[in-house]
């Protein structure tokens, strides 16, 4: 599949497929993407009814926002029914929970080969278990494989905390090594990377702080649980005015006739190389994509 076409994923809201009220809100929200959730947000006795709602949700989909479906694990009792229902809705992506090996992705890829428009369907992998982190390099390599639909990693921090037994501590200190491992792997595999959720949705200051930290760590966006988190995430994962001004200055400097053939130049007393130009161009493209 063509993995080059990328949209901004600053704010990605989970919407439980068990909540009619929440589902009805999707069209009014300013998030970059929505993950309609059939997994952890939906109680076992509600799984079938939640799945049956997907078709109506997708028939009313707003076209400005990317829409994904998180299914239950394919190894469990609901996964295959979820997958069939999701495929029928032609979402932008299917989010696979509890991915632990590259084989998990390959099996999902195989299952999608018979979808009506298989090339338009991406796979996003939740990284949320100790085993996923052990195997993350091999999983990420599928991002470079044109035959795989893997385009994005989604950090599942609540499950990671549960499975490891850690207490993350202030500013998620003990989670940081694993989050940075995800950053490295995602970049090695050319994948987008979304941070985990911030549970305390009434704490706007704490949320903004966590977004700023995640943006500095290299995450492309954050998964969200509540509409009140959208605006702050959009802001935090958009290029700042200062960063944009610097990127423009670098692009302008290399465009000057005397610098066209130079590999390295001085700009305001600092060394600037063509790798910085590439970085600046990437930032300018991102700004254009989010309308900054
Ligand atoms: N998506 C869309 N709408 C949402 C929403 C979401 N994730 N979370 C809340 N809303 C809506 C509510 O339905 C409510 O709508 P209303 O104004 O029509 O009544 C409005 O936003 C305000 O909600 P609020 O009363 O502040 O929160 P709540 O108590 O209804 O819900 C949660 C709180 C945490 C239960 C809810 O936000 C939620 O379910 N979040 C997603 C959880 C999830 O998907 N978890 C799995 C992934 S980690
Ligand atoms: Mg989870």
GROMACS .gro file of C-alpha atoms and ligand atoms in nm:
model
  341
    1UNK     CA    1   0.000   0.000   0.000
    2UNK     CA    2   0.105   0.364  -0.045
    3UNK     CA    3   0.208   0.481   0.302
    4UNK     CA    4   0.320   0.826   0.192
    5UNK     CA    5  -0.018   0.996   0.216
    6UNK     CA    6  -0.027   1.106   0.578
    7UNK     CA    7  -0.271   1.327   0.758
    8UNK     CA    8  -0.205   1.511   1.084
    9UNK     CA    9  -0.282   1.297   1.389
   10UNK     CA   10  -0.244   1.550   1.669
   11UNK     CA   11  -0.567   1.462   1.848
   12UNK     CA   12  -0.712   1.112   1.824
   13UNK     CA   13  -1.027   1.060   2.031
   14UNK     CA   14  -1.152   0.722   2.150
   15UNK     CA   15  -1.528   0.706   2.122
   16UNK     CA   16  -1.689   0.402   2.287
   17UNK     CA   17  -1.916   0.224   2.039
   18UNK     CA   18  -2.136   0.146   2.341
   19UNK     CA   19  -2.235   0.512   2.382
   20UNK     CA   20  -2.496   0.648   2.139
   21UNK     CA   21  -2.449   0.990   2.292
   22UNK     CA   22  -2.074   0.995   2.236
   23UNK     CA   23  -2.104   0.852   1.884
   24UNK     CA   24  -2.353   1.124   1.791
   25UNK     CA   25  -2.092   1.388   1.876
   26UNK     CA   26  -1.829   1.278   1.622
   27UNK     CA   27  -1.938   1.517   1.347
   28UNK     CA   28  -1.899   1.823   1.570
   29UNK     CA   29  -1.552   1.750   1.703
   30UNK     CA   30  -1.231   1.921   1.587
   31UNK     CA   31  -1.006   1.620   1.641
   32UNK     CA   32  -0.782   1.494   1.360
   33UNK     CA   33  -0.902   1.136   1.404
   34UNK     CA   34  -1.147   0.923   1.593
   35UNK     CA   35  -1.105   0.564   1.712
   36UNK     CA   36  -1.446   0.405   1.748
   37UNK     CA   37  -1.377   0.154   2.024
   38UNK     CA   38  -1.514  -0.199   2.044
   39UNK     CA   39  -1.250  -0.314   2.292
   40UNK     CA   40  -1.180  -0.193   2.646
   41UNK     CA   41  -1.445   0.082   2.657
   42UNK     CA   42  -1.718  -0.175   2.584
   43UNK     CA   43  -1.839  -0.425   2.846
   44UNK     CA   44  -1.870  -0.792   2.740
   45UNK     CA   45  -2.250  -0.787   2.746
   46UNK     CA   46  -2.249  -0.480   2.516
   47UNK     CA   47  -2.006  -0.611   2.253
   48UNK     CA   48  -2.265  -0.726   1.999
   49UNK     CA   49  -2.480  -0.413   2.024
   50UNK     CA   50  -2.170  -0.192   1.994
   51UNK     CA   51  -2.056  -0.379   1.684
   52UNK     CA   52  -2.401  -0.345   1.528
   53UNK     CA   53  -2.379   0.037   1.561
   54UNK     CA   54  -2.069   0.070   1.342
   55UNK     CA   55  -2.250   0.082   1.008
   56UNK     CA   56  -2.467   0.380   1.107
   57UNK     CA   57  -2.166   0.562   1.252
   58UNK     CA   58  -1.968   0.527   0.932
   59UNK     CA   59  -2.255   0.610   0.700
   60UNK     CA   60  -2.265   0.952   0.871
   61UNK     CA   61  -1.889   1.000   0.880
   62UNK     CA   62  -1.744   1.350   0.858
   63UNK     CA   63  -1.486   1.353   0.580
   64UNK     CA   64  -1.242   1.593   0.741
   65UNK     CA   65  -1.154   1.353   1.018
   66UNK     CA   66  -0.977   1.019   0.988
   67UNK     CA   67  -1.184   0.733   1.130
   68UNK     CA   68  -1.053   0.409   1.274
   69UNK     CA   69  -1.213   0.114   1.452
   70UNK     CA   70  -1.044  -0.058   1.746
   71UNK     CA   71  -1.142  -0.423   1.740
   72UNK     CA   72  -1.101  -0.686   2.012
   73UNK     CA   73  -0.796  -0.916   1.982
   74UNK     CA   74  -0.826  -1.153   1.685
   75UNK     CA   75  -0.724  -1.439   1.917
   76UNK     CA   76  -1.030  -1.386   2.137
   77UNK     CA   77  -1.401  -1.459   2.105
   78UNK     CA   78  -1.508  -1.122   1.953
   79UNK     CA   79  -1.215  -1.025   1.728
   80UNK     CA   80  -1.317  -1.189   1.404
   81UNK     CA   81  -1.676  -1.061   1.416
   82UNK     CA   82  -1.541  -0.715   1.496
   83UNK     CA   83  -1.302  -0.732   1.203
   84UNK     CA   84  -1.575  -0.832   0.958
   85UNK     CA   85  -1.801  -0.550   1.080
   86UNK     CA   86  -1.517  -0.298   1.063
   87UNK     CA   87  -1.416  -0.400   0.709
   88UNK     CA   88  -1.775  -0.354   0.594
   89UNK     CA   89  -1.760   0.013   0.709
   90UNK     CA   90  -1.444   0.093   0.506
   91UNK     CA   91  -1.266   0.281   0.788
   92UNK     CA   92  -0.931   0.452   0.731
   93UNK     CA   93  -0.768   0.217   0.978
   94UNK     CA   94  -0.823  -0.082   1.200
   95UNK     CA   95  -0.658  -0.054   1.540
   96UNK     CA   96  -0.524  -0.386   1.669
   97UNK     CA   97  -0.501  -0.413   2.048
   98UNK     CA   98  -0.236  -0.610   2.236
   99UNK     CA   99  -0.010  -0.664   1.936
  100UNK     CA  100   0.290  -0.863   2.058
  101UNK     CA  101   0.474  -0.992   1.753
  102UNK     CA  102   0.523  -0.908   1.386
  103UNK     CA  103   0.319  -1.220   1.315
  104UNK     CA  104   0.014  -1.057   1.475
  105UNK     CA  105   0.034  -0.780   1.213
  106UNK     CA  106   0.099  -1.021   0.926
  107UNK     CA  107  -0.206  -1.228   1.023
  108UNK     CA  108  -0.425  -0.918   1.031
  109UNK     CA  109  -0.278  -0.811   0.695
  110UNK     CA  110  -0.376  -1.149   0.553
  111UNK     CA  111  -0.727  -1.119   0.693
  112UNK     CA  112  -0.766  -0.783   0.518
  113UNK     CA  113  -0.663  -0.902   0.174
  114UNK     CA  114  -1.025  -0.974   0.085
  115UNK     CA  115  -1.157  -0.636   0.201
  116UNK     CA  116  -1.338  -0.433  -0.070
  117UNK     CA  117  -1.061  -0.170  -0.092
  118UNK     CA  118  -0.768  -0.336   0.086
  119UNK     CA  119  -0.514  -0.072  -0.020
  120UNK     CA  120  -0.704   0.207   0.153
  121UNK     CA  121  -0.712   0.024   0.483
  122UNK     CA  122  -0.433   0.089   0.731
  123UNK     CA  123  -0.339  -0.104   1.042
  124UNK     CA  124  -0.252   0.077   1.364
  125UNK     CA  125  -0.090  -0.134   1.637
  126UNK     CA  126  -0.139  -0.080   2.009
  127UNK     CA  127   0.191  -0.115   2.195
  128UNK     CA  128   0.072  -0.198   2.544
  129UNK     CA  129   0.229  -0.516   2.673
  130UNK     CA  130   0.581  -0.609   2.793
  131UNK     CA  131   0.611  -0.856   2.506
  132UNK     CA  132   0.528  -0.588   2.248
  133UNK     CA  133   0.815  -0.378   2.381
  134UNK     CA  134   1.054  -0.674   2.368
  135UNK     CA  135   0.959  -0.730   2.002
  136UNK     CA  136   0.905  -0.372   1.895
  137UNK     CA  137   1.192  -0.354   1.645
  138UNK     CA  138   1.062  -0.647   1.441
  139UNK     CA  139   0.706  -0.513   1.454
  140UNK     CA  140   0.819  -0.167   1.341
  141UNK     CA  141   1.007  -0.308   1.042
  142UNK     CA  142   0.672  -0.386   0.883
  143UNK     CA  143   0.628  -0.010   0.849
  144UNK     CA  144   0.891  -0.025   0.570
  145UNK     CA  145   0.728  -0.322   0.402
  146UNK     CA  146   0.495  -0.207   0.120
  147UNK     CA  147   0.305  -0.536   0.154
  148UNK     CA  148   0.201  -0.455   0.512
  149UNK     CA  149  -0.066  -0.201   0.603
  150UNK     CA  150   0.102  -0.100   0.929
  151UNK     CA  151   0.131   0.282   0.948
  152UNK     CA  152   0.100   0.379   1.313
  153UNK     CA  153   0.186   0.277   1.669
  154UNK     CA  154  -0.052   0.372   1.951
  155UNK     CA  155   0.088   0.366   2.305
  156UNK     CA  156  -0.142   0.185   2.548
  157UNK     CA  157  -0.005   0.325   2.871
  158UNK     CA  158  -0.285   0.206   3.102
  159UNK     CA  159  -0.231  -0.156   2.998
  160UNK     CA  160   0.147  -0.120   3.023
  161UNK     CA  161   0.114   0.006   3.379
  162UNK     CA  162  -0.125  -0.277   3.461
  163UNK     CA  163   0.092  -0.551   3.306
  164UNK     CA  164   0.422  -0.433   3.450
  165UNK     CA  165   0.297  -0.336   3.794
  166UNK     CA  166   0.488  -0.007   3.795
  167UNK     CA  167   0.374   0.316   3.955
  168UNK     CA  168   0.463   0.567   3.682
  169UNK     CA  169   0.521   0.855   3.929
  170UNK     CA  170   0.527   1.228   3.861
  171UNK     CA  171   0.538   1.319   3.493
  172UNK     CA  172   0.529   0.946   3.409
  173UNK     CA  173   0.896   0.913   3.500
  174UNK     CA  174   0.909   0.533   3.504
  175UNK     CA  175   0.719   0.504   3.175
  176UNK     CA  176   0.958   0.730   2.985
  177UNK     CA  177   1.215   0.465   2.884
  178UNK     CA  178   0.941   0.255   2.722
  179UNK     CA  179   0.783   0.555   2.554
  180UNK     CA  180   1.121   0.653   2.411
  181UNK     CA  181   1.170   0.296   2.291
  182UNK     CA  182   0.844   0.339   2.099
  183UNK     CA  183   0.973   0.665   1.951
  184UNK     CA  184   1.293   0.498   1.828
  185UNK     CA  185   1.110   0.201   1.681
  186UNK     CA  186   0.843   0.413   1.514
  187UNK     CA  187   1.106   0.632   1.348
  188UNK     CA  188   1.308   0.329   1.240
  189UNK     CA  189   0.995   0.188   1.079
  190UNK     CA  190   0.868   0.514   0.930
  191UNK     CA  191   0.553   0.492   1.143
  192UNK     CA  192   0.341   0.761   1.306
  193UNK     CA  193   0.327   0.742   1.685
  194UNK     CA  194   0.045   0.838   1.921
  195UNK     CA  195   0.086   0.880   2.294
  196UNK     CA  196  -0.140   0.707   2.547
  197UNK     CA  197  -0.439   0.869   2.717
  198UNK     CA  198  -0.449   1.107   3.014
  199UNK     CA  199  -0.712   0.962   3.246
  200UNK     CA  200  -0.783   1.267   3.464
  201UNK     CA  201  -0.988   1.450   3.202
  202UNK     CA  202  -1.085   1.734   3.436
  203UNK     CA  203  -0.718   1.828   3.488
  204UNK     CA  204  -0.645   2.057   3.193
  205UNK     CA  205  -0.308   2.179   3.322
  206UNK     CA  206  -0.174   1.830   3.379
  207UNK     CA  207  -0.298   1.727   3.036
  208UNK     CA  208  -0.130   2.023   2.864
  209UNK     CA  209   0.196   1.940   3.045
  210UNK     CA  210   0.182   1.577   2.933
  211UNK     CA  211   0.109   1.684   2.572
  212UNK     CA  212   0.405   1.924   2.572
  213UNK     CA  213   0.632   1.648   2.703
  214UNK     CA  214   0.505   1.402   2.442
  215UNK     CA  215   0.555   1.653   2.160
  216UNK     CA  216   0.913   1.714   2.279
  217UNK     CA  217   0.970   1.337   2.286
  218UNK     CA  218   0.873   1.313   1.921
  219UNK     CA  219   0.517   1.180   1.937
  220UNK     CA  220   0.294   1.290   1.648
  221UNK     CA  221  -0.015   1.323   1.863
  222UNK     CA  222  -0.205   1.198   2.163
  223UNK     CA  223  -0.493   0.961   2.207
  224UNK     CA  224  -0.776   1.124   2.400
  225UNK     CA  225  -1.071   1.011   2.606
  226UNK     CA  226  -1.277   1.329   2.627
  227UNK     CA  227  -1.373   1.609   2.383
  228UNK     CA  228  -1.239   1.868   2.629
  229UNK     CA  229  -0.885   1.743   2.550
  230UNK     CA  230  -0.896   1.808   2.175
  231UNK     CA  231  -0.803   2.172   2.160
  232UNK     CA  232  -0.497   2.146   2.384
  233UNK     CA  233  -0.370   1.843   2.190
  234UNK     CA  234  -0.411   2.023   1.857
  235UNK     CA  235  -0.212   2.314   1.994
  236UNK     CA  236   0.065   2.106   2.151
  237UNK     CA  237   0.130   1.895   1.842
  238UNK     CA  238   0.119   2.185   1.593
  239UNK     CA  239   0.448   2.355   1.510
  240UNK     CA  240   0.498   2.657   1.738
  241UNK     CA  241   0.527   3.006   1.583
  242UNK     CA  242   0.892   3.015   1.695
  243UNK     CA  243   0.975   2.682   1.535
  244UNK     CA  244   0.799   2.790   1.216
  245UNK     CA  245   0.988   3.119   1.199
  246UNK     CA  246   1.317   2.933   1.239
  247UNK     CA  247   1.223   2.679   0.970
  248UNK     CA  248   1.136   2.959   0.728
  249UNK     CA  249   1.465   3.135   0.801
  250UNK     CA  250   1.660   2.815   0.725
  251UNK     CA  251   1.467   2.749   0.403
  252UNK     CA  252   1.514   3.111   0.291
  253UNK     CA  253   1.886   3.104   0.370
  254UNK     CA  254   1.953   2.792   0.163
  255UNK     CA  255   1.745   2.939  -0.124
  256UNK     CA  256   1.978   3.241  -0.158
  257UNK     CA  257   2.187   3.224  -0.478
  258UNK     CA  258   2.518   3.222  -0.286
  259UNK     CA  259   2.406   2.919  -0.080
  260UNK     CA  260   2.241   2.706  -0.347
  261UNK     CA  261   2.538   2.470  -0.379
  262UNK     CA  262   2.658   2.481  -0.020
  263UNK     CA  263   2.622   2.193   0.222
  264UNK     CA  264   2.669   2.399   0.534
  265UNK     CA  265   2.614   2.769   0.608
  266UNK     CA  266   2.621   3.008   0.903
  267UNK     CA  267   2.291   3.158   1.012
  268UNK     CA  268   2.278   3.404   1.301
  269UNK     CA  269   2.602   3.267   1.440
  270UNK     CA  270   2.500   2.901   1.420
  271UNK     CA  271   2.601   2.620   1.188
  272UNK     CA  272   2.315   2.503   0.968
  273UNK     CA  273   2.349   2.195   0.750
  274UNK     CA  274   2.129   2.050   0.479
  275UNK     CA  275   1.993   1.803   0.735
  276UNK     CA  276   1.851   2.106   0.914
  277UNK     CA  277   1.697   2.217   0.585
  278UNK     CA  278   1.530   1.876   0.553
  279UNK     CA  279   1.404   1.907   0.911
  280UNK     CA  280   1.275   2.260   0.837
  281UNK     CA  281   1.097   2.145   0.521
  282UNK     CA  282   0.930   1.863   0.712
  283UNK     CA  283   0.806   2.109   0.974
  284UNK     CA  284   0.677   2.350   0.707
  285UNK     CA  285   0.490   2.063   0.539
  286UNK     CA  286   0.338   1.967   0.873
  287UNK     CA  287   0.234   2.328   0.935
  288UNK     CA  288   0.070   2.341   0.594
  289UNK     CA  289  -0.114   2.015   0.667
  290UNK     CA  290  -0.261   2.151   0.991
  291UNK     CA  291  -0.321   2.499   0.851
  292UNK     CA  292  -0.078   2.665   1.094
  293LIG     N1  293  -1.632   1.088   2.263
  293LIG     C1  294  -1.739   1.161   2.228
  293LIG     N2  295  -1.817   1.227   2.318
  293LIG     C2  296  -1.781   1.216   2.447
  293LIG     C3  297  -1.671   1.142   2.490
  293LIG     C4  298  -1.593   1.075   2.391
  293LIG     N3  299  -1.486   1.001   2.424
  293LIG     N4  300  -1.659   1.151   2.624
  293LIG     C5  301  -1.760   1.229   2.665
  293LIG     N5  302  -1.836   1.268   2.559
  293LIG     C6  303  -1.953   1.352   2.561
  293LIG     C7  304  -2.056   1.297   2.658
  293LIG     O1  305  -2.136   1.203   2.593
  293LIG     C8  306  -2.131   1.421   2.698
  293LIG     O2  307  -2.226   1.448   2.599
  293LIG     P1  308  -2.355   1.540   2.628
  293LIG     O3  309  -2.303   1.681   2.638
  293LIG     O4  310  -2.441   1.519   2.508
  293LIG     O5  311  -2.416   1.491   2.757
  293LIG     C9  312  -2.025   1.530   2.693
  293LIG     O6  313  -1.919   1.480   2.609
  293LIG    C10  314  -1.966   1.562   2.827
  293LIG     O7  315  -1.923   1.443   2.889
  293LIG     P2  316  -1.896   1.434   3.046
  293LIG     O8  317  -2.026   1.437   3.119
  293LIG     O9  318  -1.795   1.538   3.081
  293LIG    O10  319  -1.826   1.295   3.062
  293LIG     P3  320  -1.897   1.155   3.088
  293LIG    O11  321  -1.908   1.138   3.236
  293LIG    O12  322  -2.021   1.143   3.007
  293LIG    O13  323  -1.791   1.052   3.031
  293LIG    C11  324  -1.601   0.913   3.023
  293LIG    C12  325  -1.665   1.036   3.088
  293LIG    C13  326  -1.457   0.900   3.069
  293LIG    C14  327  -1.679   0.790   3.065
  293LIG    C15  328  -1.607   0.934   2.870
  293LIG    O14  329  -1.540   1.051   2.842
  293LIG    C16  330  -1.554   0.819   2.788
  293LIG    O15  331  -1.620   0.718   2.774
  293LIG     N6  332  -1.435   0.836   2.725
  293LIG    C17  333  -1.379   0.738   2.638
  293LIG    C18  334  -1.333   0.613   2.713
  293LIG    C19  335  -1.266   0.516   2.621
  293LIG    O16  336  -1.293   0.508   2.504
  293LIG     N7  337  -1.174   0.434   2.677
  293LIG    C20  338  -1.101   0.337   2.601
  293LIG    C21  339  -0.974   0.389   2.550
  293LIG     S1  340  -0.862   0.436   2.674
  294LIG    MG1  341  -0.550  -0.137   2.609
   0.00000   0.00000   0.00000
